[in-house]
Structure formats: structure tokens, C-alpha cells
Amino acid sequence: MTLADIRLRVAMRAQKIMQDATGAMAADTTEPVASQIDQAIRDGIDSFWSDHDWSFASQFVQFDIDPDGTAMSIDGDAGRYLLPDLVRSQPLNPRVFIRGSDGGGGMPPIPVVSMDQVVERQFLEPDTSGVPIACAVEWSSTLRPGMSQRGGLEFRVFPDPGDRYTVSFRALVGAVPLVQETQRGNWPAAHDLSIVAFAVRELFRHDQKADSPARKVAEAEAAEALARSTRHDNEFYKAATLGSMADQATTRGRVVEFVDLTNGNTILSVTTFS
């Protein structure tokens, strides 16, 4: 469904409809109803996204790093990059894939280590560059200064890239905000009606008293929709594969390795689970 489709179905379920210029049924466009419906859709999507470990929330993130910095680099620093807001986690795998930007292969994956290790090496060897041998991702509240802006996830590599490289790793991502009428969400179409049910529930939570029959029905319908979507996700979508690292981590577990960056040897390997 498009955003327009979702809005119409939410409006129909909540009985907040009108006729458009052609006489066709449409969602109420008067205020504050229109804004309430749109806010309910946003809240419903966020609530649905957070209520289960969806298979489709685990996706590959890919971008370029280079000696001169890119649009994603922080303050032009070739060793620091700001990940998109849609990325919601550190790499789920213990390695990050890397290749030359010209498509050439043959480079070993970069181990994901602690941010402390990467920062230490950057301070000790600030002029070193070449093929990165380690990386780290950590939340930073200082990446976007200003009261109206949040921080973000910072991706660091050591050493600074000596050439242009493409890196890729699997991470948890959030729902893409729906802003265009013809835009579709970044979830399988099988869950569209569940999104509608969640949006209706959010609208009724704002519009109805807690003990109202309409709100109770909306709560029950959202719970049933979540159960259907969960069964569908578990039955028809296998857990994301991790290539040659399948025996080291899962979509819910992540191997954190502490590496001696002077020789590349692993000192300690710990599996963490979310």
C-alpha cells in the first residue's frame, strides 16, 4: 500500500472520511483530523516496527570511504563517518566487508573491534594510511551539535583509507518515513494491513477513552494483526545468513573481538545478544 492507501483505510476504519472533488470517498482533510491521522500512521509504523525482531529490519548498509572524505565523513576526517539515521545498530556480524571502489575483490573483511581500540591507534599513529584493518561503530551525542538535532552512529576505521574503498555490513534499520502520497514502506506488503491496524489503534488511543468499546476493539485488532504478521515473518522469512561467518553470530547475537592492532591477532572474542 502507498501512504495514500494506508491513510484512506485508517480513515475508513475510524469513520473519519469525506468526499473529494470527484465525489469519491477520501480521508478527512480538515484540521485537526488530517494531522491526527497522519500522526497516528507514523506512530503506528514505529510501534509495529519495535514490537518484534522482524527479519526485514536486518539489512546491508553500504557506502564509500576515501582519503579525501565523502559526504558521510565527519569534518572531512577520512577515518570517521556518520551513518544514516535509518541505521539503528552496530554491525551484526564480527566482520565488515571491504573492496576497492572499482569493484576489485580479494581484500579480507575488517574485524569489528571496540571504539577504544580504534581511537587509541588513531592517536598513536595519526599519519598512517592504507587498507583499513579494524573498524568500530558507536553512538555519539556530539556529532550534530544543537538542541534541535540528535547525535548519531559514528563509524571509524584504522588506518585512514589510502584509497577509495566500498564497505558493507549488516545492521538493524528503522522504518523509512512515509512523506510522499505514492510512497510505500520498507516492509513486505504482507504486513500492510497490520500497519493499518496499528495506526487505527494509535488514533483511537488519542481519540477515545481507555474503556471505550471502539478503543478496545482497535487494541484487539492490533494484537491479532501483530500475531499474524509475526507468524508470517517466522514462517516465510528465514533468519539472515551471515556467509562464511554463519557459525559466529546470528541476527540477534554479535561477536565482539578485541584485536591487537599491531599484529592483527585476536586477544578476546565475546558474543553479545540483544
PDB file of C-alpha atoms in Angstrom:
ATOM      1  CA  MET A   1       0.000   0.000   0.000  1.00  0.00           C
ATOM      2  CA  THR A   2       1.031   3.572  -0.599  1.00  0.00           C
ATOM      3  CA  LEU A   3       0.791   6.241   2.075  1.00  0.00           C
ATOM      4  CA  ALA A   4      -2.466   7.392   0.464  1.00  0.00           C
ATOM      5  CA  ASP A   5      -3.855   3.831   0.618  1.00  0.00           C
ATOM      6  CA  ILE A   6      -2.952   3.472   4.288  1.00  0.00           C
ATOM      7  CA  ARG A   7      -4.456   6.852   5.156  1.00  0.00           C
ATOM      8  CA  LEU A   8      -7.754   6.017   3.435  1.00  0.00           C
ATOM      9  CA  ARG A   9      -8.061   2.662   5.199  1.00  0.00           C
ATOM     10  CA  VAL A  10      -7.295   4.200   8.581  1.00  0.00           C
ATOM     11  CA  ALA A  11      -9.868   6.927   7.958  1.00  0.00           C
ATOM     12  CA  MET A  12     -12.488   4.373   6.893  1.00  0.00           C
ATOM     13  CA  ARG A  13     -11.894   2.245   9.977  1.00  0.00           C
ATOM     14  CA  ALA A  14     -12.061   5.313  12.246  1.00  0.00           C
ATOM     15  CA  GLN A  15     -15.040   6.774  10.354  1.00  0.00           C
ATOM     16  CA  LYS A  16     -13.174   9.961   9.501  1.00  0.00           C
ATOM     17  CA  ILE A  17     -13.992  10.194   5.806  1.00  0.00           C
ATOM     18  CA  MET A  18     -15.358  12.724   3.318  1.00  0.00           C
ATOM     19  CA  GLN A  19     -15.946  13.063  -0.423  1.00  0.00           C
ATOM     20  CA  ASP A  20     -13.290  14.551  -2.676  1.00  0.00           C
ATOM     21  CA  ALA A  21     -13.951  16.866  -5.645  1.00  0.00           C
ATOM     22  CA  THR A  22     -14.958  13.910  -7.825  1.00  0.00           C
ATOM     23  CA  GLY A  23     -17.367  12.540  -5.255  1.00  0.00           C
ATOM     24  CA  ALA A  24     -15.081   9.644  -4.328  1.00  0.00           C
ATOM     25  CA  MET A  25     -14.545   8.623  -0.724  1.00  0.00           C
ATOM     26  CA  ALA A  26     -11.408  10.139   0.833  1.00  0.00           C
ATOM     27  CA  ALA A  27      -9.765  10.619   4.204  1.00  0.00           C
ATOM     28  CA  ASP A  28     -10.930  13.717   6.066  1.00  0.00           C
ATOM     29  CA  THR A  29      -8.613  16.599   5.144  1.00  0.00           C
ATOM     30  CA  THR A  30      -9.949  19.092   7.684  1.00  0.00           C
ATOM     31  CA  GLU A  31      -7.837  20.019  10.685  1.00  0.00           C
ATOM     32  CA  PRO A  32      -7.054  18.761  13.227  1.00  0.00           C
ATOM     33  CA  VAL A  33      -8.362  15.422  11.915  1.00  0.00           C
ATOM     34  CA  ALA A  34      -5.934  15.199   8.976  1.00  0.00           C
ATOM     35  CA  SER A  35      -2.912  15.825  11.199  1.00  0.00           C
ATOM     36  CA  GLN A  36      -4.177  13.333  13.767  1.00  0.00           C
ATOM     37  CA  ILE A  37      -4.490  10.624  11.111  1.00  0.00           C
ATOM     38  CA  ASP A  38      -1.003  11.268   9.741  1.00  0.00           C
ATOM     39  CA  GLN A  39       0.499  11.260  13.238  1.00  0.00           C
ATOM     40  CA  ALA A  40      -1.306   8.006  14.023  1.00  0.00           C
ATOM     41  CA  ILE A  41       0.187   6.439  10.888  1.00  0.00           C
ATOM     42  CA  ARG A  42       3.698   7.498  11.916  1.00  0.00           C
ATOM     43  CA  ASP A  43       3.208   6.255  15.469  1.00  0.00           C
ATOM     44  CA  GLY A  44       1.623   3.031  14.247  1.00  0.00           C
ATOM     45  CA  ILE A  45       4.563   2.262  11.965  1.00  0.00           C
ATOM     46  CA  ASP A  46       7.055   2.936  14.769  1.00  0.00           C
ATOM     47  CA  SER A  47       5.081   0.789  17.208  1.00  0.00           C
ATOM     48  CA  PHE A  48       4.767  -2.084  14.743  1.00  0.00           C
ATOM     49  CA  TRP A  49       8.483  -1.902  13.941  1.00  0.00           C
ATOM     50  CA  SER A  50       9.503  -2.147  17.600  1.00  0.00           C
ATOM     51  CA  ASP A  51       7.098  -4.926  18.632  1.00  0.00           C
ATOM     52  CA  HIS A  52       9.044  -7.808  17.021  1.00  0.00           C
ATOM     53  CA  ASP A  53      12.519  -8.694  15.757  1.00  0.00           C
ATOM     54  CA  TRP A  54      11.448  -8.503  12.115  1.00  0.00           C
ATOM     55  CA  SER A  55      13.616 -10.264   9.559  1.00  0.00           C
ATOM     56  CA  PHE A  56      13.308  -7.319   7.171  1.00  0.00           C
ATOM     57  CA  ALA A  57      14.736  -4.935   9.787  1.00  0.00           C
ATOM     58  CA  SER A  58      18.150  -6.528   9.219  1.00  0.00           C
ATOM     59  CA  GLN A  59      19.662  -5.058   6.059  1.00  0.00           C
ATOM     60  CA  PHE A  60      23.045  -4.409   4.457  1.00  0.00           C
ATOM     61  CA  VAL A  61      24.472  -0.902   4.716  1.00  0.00           C
ATOM     62  CA  GLN A  62      26.958   0.101   2.009  1.00  0.00           C
ATOM     63  CA  PHE A  63      28.950   3.286   1.472  1.00  0.00           C
ATOM     64  CA  ASP A  64      32.344   4.566   0.324  1.00  0.00           C
ATOM     65  CA  ILE A  65      35.309   5.736   2.372  1.00  0.00           C
ATOM     66  CA  ASP A  66      38.251   7.589   0.842  1.00  0.00           C
ATOM     67  CA  PRO A  67      41.347   9.652   1.722  1.00  0.00           C
ATOM     68  CA  ASP A  68      39.620  12.948   0.969  1.00  0.00           C
ATOM     69  CA  GLY A  69      36.491  12.142   2.953  1.00  0.00           C
ATOM     70  CA  THR A  70      32.995  11.788   1.488  1.00  0.00           C
ATOM     71  CA  ALA A  71      29.599  13.318   2.114  1.00  0.00           C
ATOM     72  CA  MET A  72      29.322  10.941   5.079  1.00  0.00           C
ATOM     73  CA  SER A  73      32.695  11.831   6.604  1.00  0.00           C
ATOM     74  CA  ILE A  74      32.759  13.827   9.830  1.00  0.00           C
ATOM     75  CA  ASP A  75      34.500  17.194   9.488  1.00  0.00           C
ATOM     76  CA  GLY A  76      36.352  15.893   6.424  1.00  0.00           C
ATOM     77  CA  ASP A  77      38.118  13.247   8.551  1.00  0.00           C
ATOM     78  CA  ALA A  78      38.850  10.223   6.344  1.00  0.00           C
ATOM     79  CA  GLY A  79      38.760   7.914   9.372  1.00  0.00           C
ATOM     80  CA  ARG A  80      35.335   8.978  10.725  1.00  0.00           C
ATOM     81  CA  TYR A  81      31.892   8.641   9.108  1.00  0.00           C
ATOM     82  CA  LEU A  82      28.347   9.474  10.189  1.00  0.00           C
ATOM     83  CA  LEU A  83      25.960   6.624   9.429  1.00  0.00           C
ATOM     84  CA  PRO A  84      22.474   7.436   8.074  1.00  0.00           C
ATOM     85  CA  ASP A  85      19.708   7.931  10.657  1.00  0.00           C
ATOM     86  CA  LEU A  86      17.990   4.834   9.299  1.00  0.00           C
ATOM     87  CA  VAL A  87      20.817   2.643  10.670  1.00  0.00           C
ATOM     88  CA  ARG A  88      19.880   1.653  14.219  1.00  0.00           C
ATOM     89  CA  SER A  89      22.668  -0.681  15.343  1.00  0.00           C
ATOM     90  CA  GLN A  90      26.317  -1.599  15.236  1.00  0.00           C
ATOM     91  CA  PRO A  91      27.307  -4.239  12.647  1.00  0.00           C
ATOM     92  CA  LEU A  92      25.533  -7.507  13.442  1.00  0.00           C
ATOM     93  CA  ASN A  93      28.459  -9.550  12.139  1.00  0.00           C
ATOM     94  CA  PRO A  94      32.007  -9.611  13.558  1.00  0.00           C
ATOM     95  CA  ARG A  95      33.447  -8.503  10.210  1.00  0.00           C
ATOM     96  CA  VAL A  96      32.798  -5.657   7.764  1.00  0.00           C
ATOM     97  CA  PHE A  97      33.254  -6.397   4.073  1.00  0.00           C
ATOM     98  CA  ILE A  98      35.572  -4.150   2.053  1.00  0.00           C
ATOM     99  CA  ARG A  99      36.572  -3.867  -1.593  1.00  0.00           C
ATOM    100  CA  GLY A 100      38.133  -1.370  -3.933  1.00  0.00           C
ATOM    101  CA  SER A 101      35.615   1.133  -5.254  1.00  0.00           C
ATOM    102  CA  ASP A 102      36.466  -0.065  -8.772  1.00  0.00           C
ATOM    103  CA  GLY A 103      34.860  -3.400  -7.893  1.00  0.00           C
ATOM    104  CA  GLY A 104      38.094  -5.296  -7.326  1.00  0.00           C
ATOM    105  CA  GLY A 105      37.972  -8.044  -4.701  1.00  0.00           C
ATOM    106  CA  GLY A 106      40.492 -10.011  -2.723  1.00  0.00           C
ATOM    107  CA  MET A 107      40.503  -7.897   0.454  1.00  0.00           C
ATOM    108  CA  PRO A 108      39.934  -9.658   3.783  1.00  0.00           C
ATOM    109  CA  PRO A 109      36.973  -8.439   5.864  1.00  0.00           C
ATOM    110  CA  ILE A 110      37.721  -5.846   8.543  1.00  0.00           C
ATOM    111  CA  PRO A 111      37.231  -7.030  12.149  1.00  0.00           C
ATOM    112  CA  VAL A 112      34.781  -5.031  14.264  1.00  0.00           C
ATOM    113  CA  VAL A 113      36.581  -4.016  17.458  1.00  0.00           C
ATOM    114  CA  SER A 114      35.901  -1.633  20.327  1.00  0.00           C
ATOM    115  CA  MET A 115      35.891   2.100  19.678  1.00  0.00           C
ATOM    116  CA  ASP A 116      38.618   2.468  22.312  1.00  0.00           C
ATOM    117  CA  GLN A 117      40.990   0.333  20.251  1.00  0.00           C
ATOM    118  CA  VAL A 118      40.424   2.292  17.059  1.00  0.00           C
ATOM    119  CA  VAL A 119      40.733   5.692  18.751  1.00  0.00           C
ATOM    120  CA  GLU A 120      43.922   4.574  20.506  1.00  0.00           C
ATOM    121  CA  ARG A 121      45.564   3.579  17.241  1.00  0.00           C
ATOM    122  CA  GLN A 122      44.420   6.785  15.549  1.00  0.00           C
ATOM    123  CA  PHE A 123      46.071   8.804  18.310  1.00  0.00           C
ATOM    124  CA  LEU A 124      49.269   6.742  18.317  1.00  0.00           C
ATOM    125  CA  GLU A 125      49.616   6.655  14.528  1.00  0.00           C
ATOM    126  CA  PRO A 126      47.785   9.732  13.177  1.00  0.00           C
ATOM    127  CA  ASP A 127      49.681   9.788   9.881  1.00  0.00           C
ATOM    128  CA  THR A 128      49.164   6.125   8.992  1.00  0.00           C
ATOM    129  CA  SER A 129      47.031   5.299   5.954  1.00  0.00           C
ATOM    130  CA  GLY A 130      46.324   2.250   3.817  1.00  0.00           C
ATOM    131  CA  VAL A 131      43.774  -0.552   3.703  1.00  0.00           C
ATOM    132  CA  PRO A 132      41.773  -0.395   6.973  1.00  0.00           C
ATOM    133  CA  ILE A 133      42.456  -3.328   9.314  1.00  0.00           C
ATOM    134  CA  ALA A 134      39.880  -2.539  12.014  1.00  0.00           C
ATOM    135  CA  CYS A 135      36.658  -0.595  12.483  1.00  0.00           C
ATOM    136  CA  ALA A 136      34.192   0.328  15.202  1.00  0.00           C
ATOM    137  CA  VAL A 137      30.713   1.825  15.480  1.00  0.00           C
ATOM    138  CA  GLU A 138      29.453   3.776  18.472  1.00  0.00           C
ATOM    139  CA  TRP A 139      26.698   6.258  19.285  1.00  0.00           C
ATOM    140  CA  SER A 140      27.905   9.828  19.740  1.00  0.00           C
ATOM    141  CA  SER A 141      25.774  12.679  21.039  1.00  0.00           C
ATOM    142  CA  THR A 142      28.199  15.324  19.735  1.00  0.00           C
ATOM    143  CA  LEU A 143      28.037  14.592  16.005  1.00  0.00           C
ATOM    144  CA  ARG A 144      25.208  17.035  15.376  1.00  0.00           C
ATOM    145  CA  PRO A 145      25.543  19.890  17.875  1.00  0.00           C
ATOM    146  CA  GLY A 146      22.412  21.879  18.609  1.00  0.00           C
ATOM    147  CA  MET A 147      19.329  21.398  20.759  1.00  0.00           C
ATOM    148  CA  SER A 148      17.163  20.635  17.727  1.00  0.00           C
ATOM    149  CA  GLN A 149      19.396  17.828  16.467  1.00  0.00           C
ATOM    150  CA  ARG A 150      20.270  14.373  17.725  1.00  0.00           C
ATOM    151  CA  GLY A 151      23.624  12.661  17.664  1.00  0.00           C
ATOM    152  CA  GLY A 152      24.234   9.617  15.515  1.00  0.00           C
ATOM    153  CA  LEU A 153      26.167   6.417  14.964  1.00  0.00           C
ATOM    154  CA  GLU A 154      29.816   7.028  14.151  1.00  0.00           C
ATOM    155  CA  PHE A 155      31.793   4.573  12.005  1.00  0.00           C
ATOM    156  CA  ARG A 156      35.585   4.724  12.461  1.00  0.00           C
ATOM    157  CA  VAL A 157      38.344   2.875  10.650  1.00  0.00           C
ATOM    158  CA  PHE A 158      42.058   2.416  11.258  1.00  0.00           C
ATOM    159  CA  PRO A 159      44.183   3.284   9.491  1.00  0.00           C
ATOM    160  CA  ASP A 160      42.720   6.089   7.395  1.00  0.00           C
ATOM    161  CA  PRO A 161      41.904   4.747   3.921  1.00  0.00           C
ATOM    162  CA  GLY A 162      44.788   5.176   1.494  1.00  0.00           C
ATOM    163  CA  ASP A 163      42.436   4.803  -1.459  1.00  0.00           C
ATOM    164  CA  ARG A 164      38.723   4.828  -2.165  1.00  0.00           C
ATOM    165  CA  TYR A 165      37.007   1.725  -0.780  1.00  0.00           C
ATOM    166  CA  THR A 166      33.452   0.437  -0.505  1.00  0.00           C
ATOM    167  CA  VAL A 167      32.433  -1.063   2.840  1.00  0.00           C
ATOM    168  CA  SER A 168      29.323  -3.107   3.579  1.00  0.00           C
ATOM    169  CA  PHE A 169      27.854  -4.667   6.709  1.00  0.00           C
ATOM    170  CA  ARG A 170      24.548  -5.950   8.026  1.00  0.00           C
ATOM    171  CA  ALA A 171      22.786  -3.801  10.625  1.00  0.00           C
ATOM    172  CA  LEU A 172      19.341  -3.183  12.040  1.00  0.00           C
ATOM    173  CA  VAL A 173      17.481  -0.420  10.231  1.00  0.00           C
ATOM    174  CA  GLY A 174      14.405   1.593  11.049  1.00  0.00           C
ATOM    175  CA  ALA A 175      11.254   2.253   9.066  1.00  0.00           C
ATOM    176  CA  VAL A 176      11.606   4.760   6.239  1.00  0.00           C
ATOM    177  CA  PRO A 177       9.345   7.767   6.967  1.00  0.00           C
ATOM    178  CA  LEU A 178       6.410   7.967   4.554  1.00  0.00           C
ATOM    179  CA  VAL A 179       6.163  11.509   3.188  1.00  0.00           C
ATOM    180  CA  GLN A 180       5.007  11.135  -0.429  1.00  0.00           C
ATOM    181  CA  GLU A 181       1.460  10.069  -1.271  1.00  0.00           C
ATOM    182  CA  THR A 182       2.678   7.331  -3.638  1.00  0.00           C
ATOM    183  CA  GLN A 183       5.476   6.131  -1.335  1.00  0.00           C
ATOM    184  CA  ARG A 184       5.469   2.576   0.010  1.00  0.00           C
ATOM    185  CA  GLY A 185       7.034   1.391   3.252  1.00  0.00           C
ATOM    186  CA  ASN A 186      10.233  -0.653   3.501  1.00  0.00           C
ATOM    187  CA  TRP A 187       8.404  -3.715   4.821  1.00  0.00           C
ATOM    188  CA  PRO A 188       6.859  -6.657   2.911  1.00  0.00           C
ATOM    189  CA  ALA A 189       3.379  -5.995   1.524  1.00  0.00           C
ATOM    190  CA  ALA A 190       2.065  -8.868   3.649  1.00  0.00           C
ATOM    191  CA  HIS A 191       2.236  -6.536   6.664  1.00  0.00           C
ATOM    192  CA  ASP A 192       0.358  -3.573   5.168  1.00  0.00           C
ATOM    193  CA  LEU A 193      -2.933  -4.379   6.900  1.00  0.00           C
ATOM    194  CA  SER A 194      -1.090  -4.786  10.191  1.00  0.00           C
ATOM    195  CA  ILE A 195       0.296  -1.281   9.751  1.00  0.00           C
ATOM    196  CA  VAL A 196      -3.273  -0.053   9.217  1.00  0.00           C
ATOM    197  CA  ALA A 197      -4.430  -1.822  12.399  1.00  0.00           C
ATOM    198  CA  PHE A 198      -1.583  -0.306  14.410  1.00  0.00           C
ATOM    199  CA  ALA A 199      -2.324   3.174  13.042  1.00  0.00           C
ATOM    200  CA  VAL A 200      -6.015   2.835  13.934  1.00  0.00           C
ATOM    201  CA  ARG A 201      -5.056   1.765  17.443  1.00  0.00           C
ATOM    202  CA  GLU A 202      -2.806   4.817  17.843  1.00  0.00           C
ATOM    203  CA  LEU A 203      -5.561   7.094  16.546  1.00  0.00           C
ATOM    204  CA  PHE A 204      -8.109   5.648  18.974  1.00  0.00           C
ATOM    205  CA  ARG A 205      -5.658   5.903  21.864  1.00  0.00           C
ATOM    206  CA  HIS A 206      -5.602   9.628  21.195  1.00  0.00           C
ATOM    207  CA  ASP A 207      -9.270   9.988  20.279  1.00  0.00           C
ATOM    208  CA  GLN A 208     -11.078   7.575  22.602  1.00  0.00           C
ATOM    209  CA  LYS A 209     -11.225   6.923  26.337  1.00  0.00           C
ATOM    210  CA  ALA A 210      -9.375   3.839  27.579  1.00  0.00           C
ATOM    211  CA  ASP A 211     -12.610   1.985  28.376  1.00  0.00           C
ATOM    212  CA  SER A 212     -14.451   2.894  25.168  1.00  0.00           C
ATOM    213  CA  PRO A 213     -15.702  -0.082  23.116  1.00  0.00           C
ATOM    214  CA  ALA A 214     -14.144   1.300  19.911  1.00  0.00           C
ATOM    215  CA  ARG A 215     -10.712   1.578  21.501  1.00  0.00           C
ATOM    216  CA  LYS A 216     -10.938  -1.914  22.985  1.00  0.00           C
ATOM    217  CA  VAL A 217     -11.780  -3.319  19.550  1.00  0.00           C
ATOM    218  CA  ALA A 218      -8.872  -1.416  17.983  1.00  0.00           C
ATOM    219  CA  GLU A 219      -6.490  -2.758  20.637  1.00  0.00           C
ATOM    220  CA  ALA A 220      -7.668  -6.317  19.999  1.00  0.00           C
ATOM    221  CA  GLU A 221      -7.407  -5.954  16.221  1.00  0.00           C
ATOM    222  CA  ALA A 222      -3.839  -4.624  16.505  1.00  0.00           C
ATOM    223  CA  ALA A 223      -2.875  -7.556  18.736  1.00  0.00           C
ATOM    224  CA  GLU A 224      -4.363 -10.023  16.242  1.00  0.00           C
ATOM    225  CA  ALA A 225      -2.573  -8.276  13.369  1.00  0.00           C
ATOM    226  CA  LEU A 226       0.746  -8.472  15.213  1.00  0.00           C
ATOM    227  CA  ALA A 227       0.247 -12.198  15.809  1.00  0.00           C
ATOM    228  CA  ARG A 228      -0.495 -12.783  12.101  1.00  0.00           C
ATOM    229  CA  SER A 229       2.491 -10.763  10.964  1.00  0.00           C
ATOM    230  CA  THR A 230       4.788 -12.474  13.456  1.00  0.00           C
ATOM    231  CA  ARG A 231       3.696 -15.924  12.250  1.00  0.00           C
ATOM    232  CA  HIS A 232       4.200 -14.855   8.645  1.00  0.00           C
ATOM    233  CA  ASP A 233       7.651 -13.449   9.335  1.00  0.00           C
ATOM    234  CA  ASN A 234       8.764 -16.528  11.259  1.00  0.00           C
ATOM    235  CA  GLU A 235       7.339 -18.968   8.718  1.00  0.00           C
ATOM    236  CA  PHE A 236       8.229 -17.435   5.371  1.00  0.00           C
ATOM    237  CA  TYR A 237      11.401 -15.479   6.068  1.00  0.00           C
ATOM    238  CA  LYS A 238      14.488 -17.311   7.212  1.00  0.00           C
ATOM    239  CA  ALA A 239      16.982 -15.642   9.517  1.00  0.00           C
ATOM    240  CA  ALA A 240      19.511 -13.581   7.622  1.00  0.00           C
ATOM    241  CA  THR A 241      22.521 -15.657   6.580  1.00  0.00           C
ATOM    242  CA  LEU A 242      25.963 -14.472   7.506  1.00  0.00           C
ATOM    243  CA  GLY A 243      28.030 -16.020   4.711  1.00  0.00           C
ATOM    244  CA  SER A 244      31.276 -17.552   5.910  1.00  0.00           C
ATOM    245  CA  MET A 245      30.581 -16.162   9.390  1.00  0.00           C
ATOM    246  CA  ALA A 246      27.335 -18.078   9.906  1.00  0.00           C
ATOM    247  CA  ASP A 247      28.776 -20.069  12.800  1.00  0.00           C
ATOM    248  CA  GLN A 248      29.943 -16.970  14.652  1.00  0.00           C
ATOM    249  CA  ALA A 249      26.868 -14.785  15.006  1.00  0.00           C
ATOM    250  CA  THR A 250      23.144 -14.519  14.389  1.00  0.00           C
ATOM    251  CA  THR A 251      20.814 -11.609  13.697  1.00  0.00           C
ATOM    252  CA  ARG A 252      20.278 -11.390  17.482  1.00  0.00           C
ATOM    253  CA  GLY A 253      23.878 -12.035  18.507  1.00  0.00           C
ATOM    254  CA  ARG A 254      27.063 -10.175  17.709  1.00  0.00           C
ATOM    255  CA  VAL A 255      30.645 -11.284  18.191  1.00  0.00           C
ATOM    256  CA  VAL A 256      32.846  -8.525  19.579  1.00  0.00           C
ATOM    257  CA  GLU A 257      36.535  -9.198  19.082  1.00  0.00           C
ATOM    258  CA  PHE A 258      39.391  -7.435  20.840  1.00  0.00           C
ATOM    259  CA  VAL A 259      42.251  -7.355  18.365  1.00  0.00           C
ATOM    260  CA  ASP A 260      45.917  -6.480  18.775  1.00  0.00           C
ATOM    261  CA  LEU A 261      46.176  -3.887  16.014  1.00  0.00           C
ATOM    262  CA  THR A 262      49.942  -4.191  15.877  1.00  0.00           C
ATOM    263  CA  ASN A 263      49.771  -7.756  14.553  1.00  0.00           C
ATOM    264  CA  GLY A 264      46.090  -8.448  13.826  1.00  0.00           C
ATOM    265  CA  ASN A 265      45.797 -11.275  16.371  1.00  0.00           C
ATOM    266  CA  THR A 266      42.530 -11.738  18.286  1.00  0.00           C
ATOM    267  CA  ILE A 267      43.024 -11.274  22.028  1.00  0.00           C
ATOM    268  CA  LEU A 268      39.456 -11.954  23.179  1.00  0.00           C
ATOM    269  CA  SER A 269      36.174 -12.839  21.460  1.00  0.00           C
ATOM    270  CA  VAL A 270      32.866 -12.194  23.210  1.00  0.00           C
ATOM    271  CA  THR A 271      29.317 -12.802  21.913  1.00  0.00           C
ATOM    272  CA  THR A 272      26.710 -10.260  22.953  1.00  0.00           C
ATOM    273  CA  PHE A 273      22.953 -10.652  22.490  1.00  0.00           C
ATOM    274  CA  SER A 274      20.221  -8.071  22.160  1.00  0.00           C
TER     275      SER A 274
END
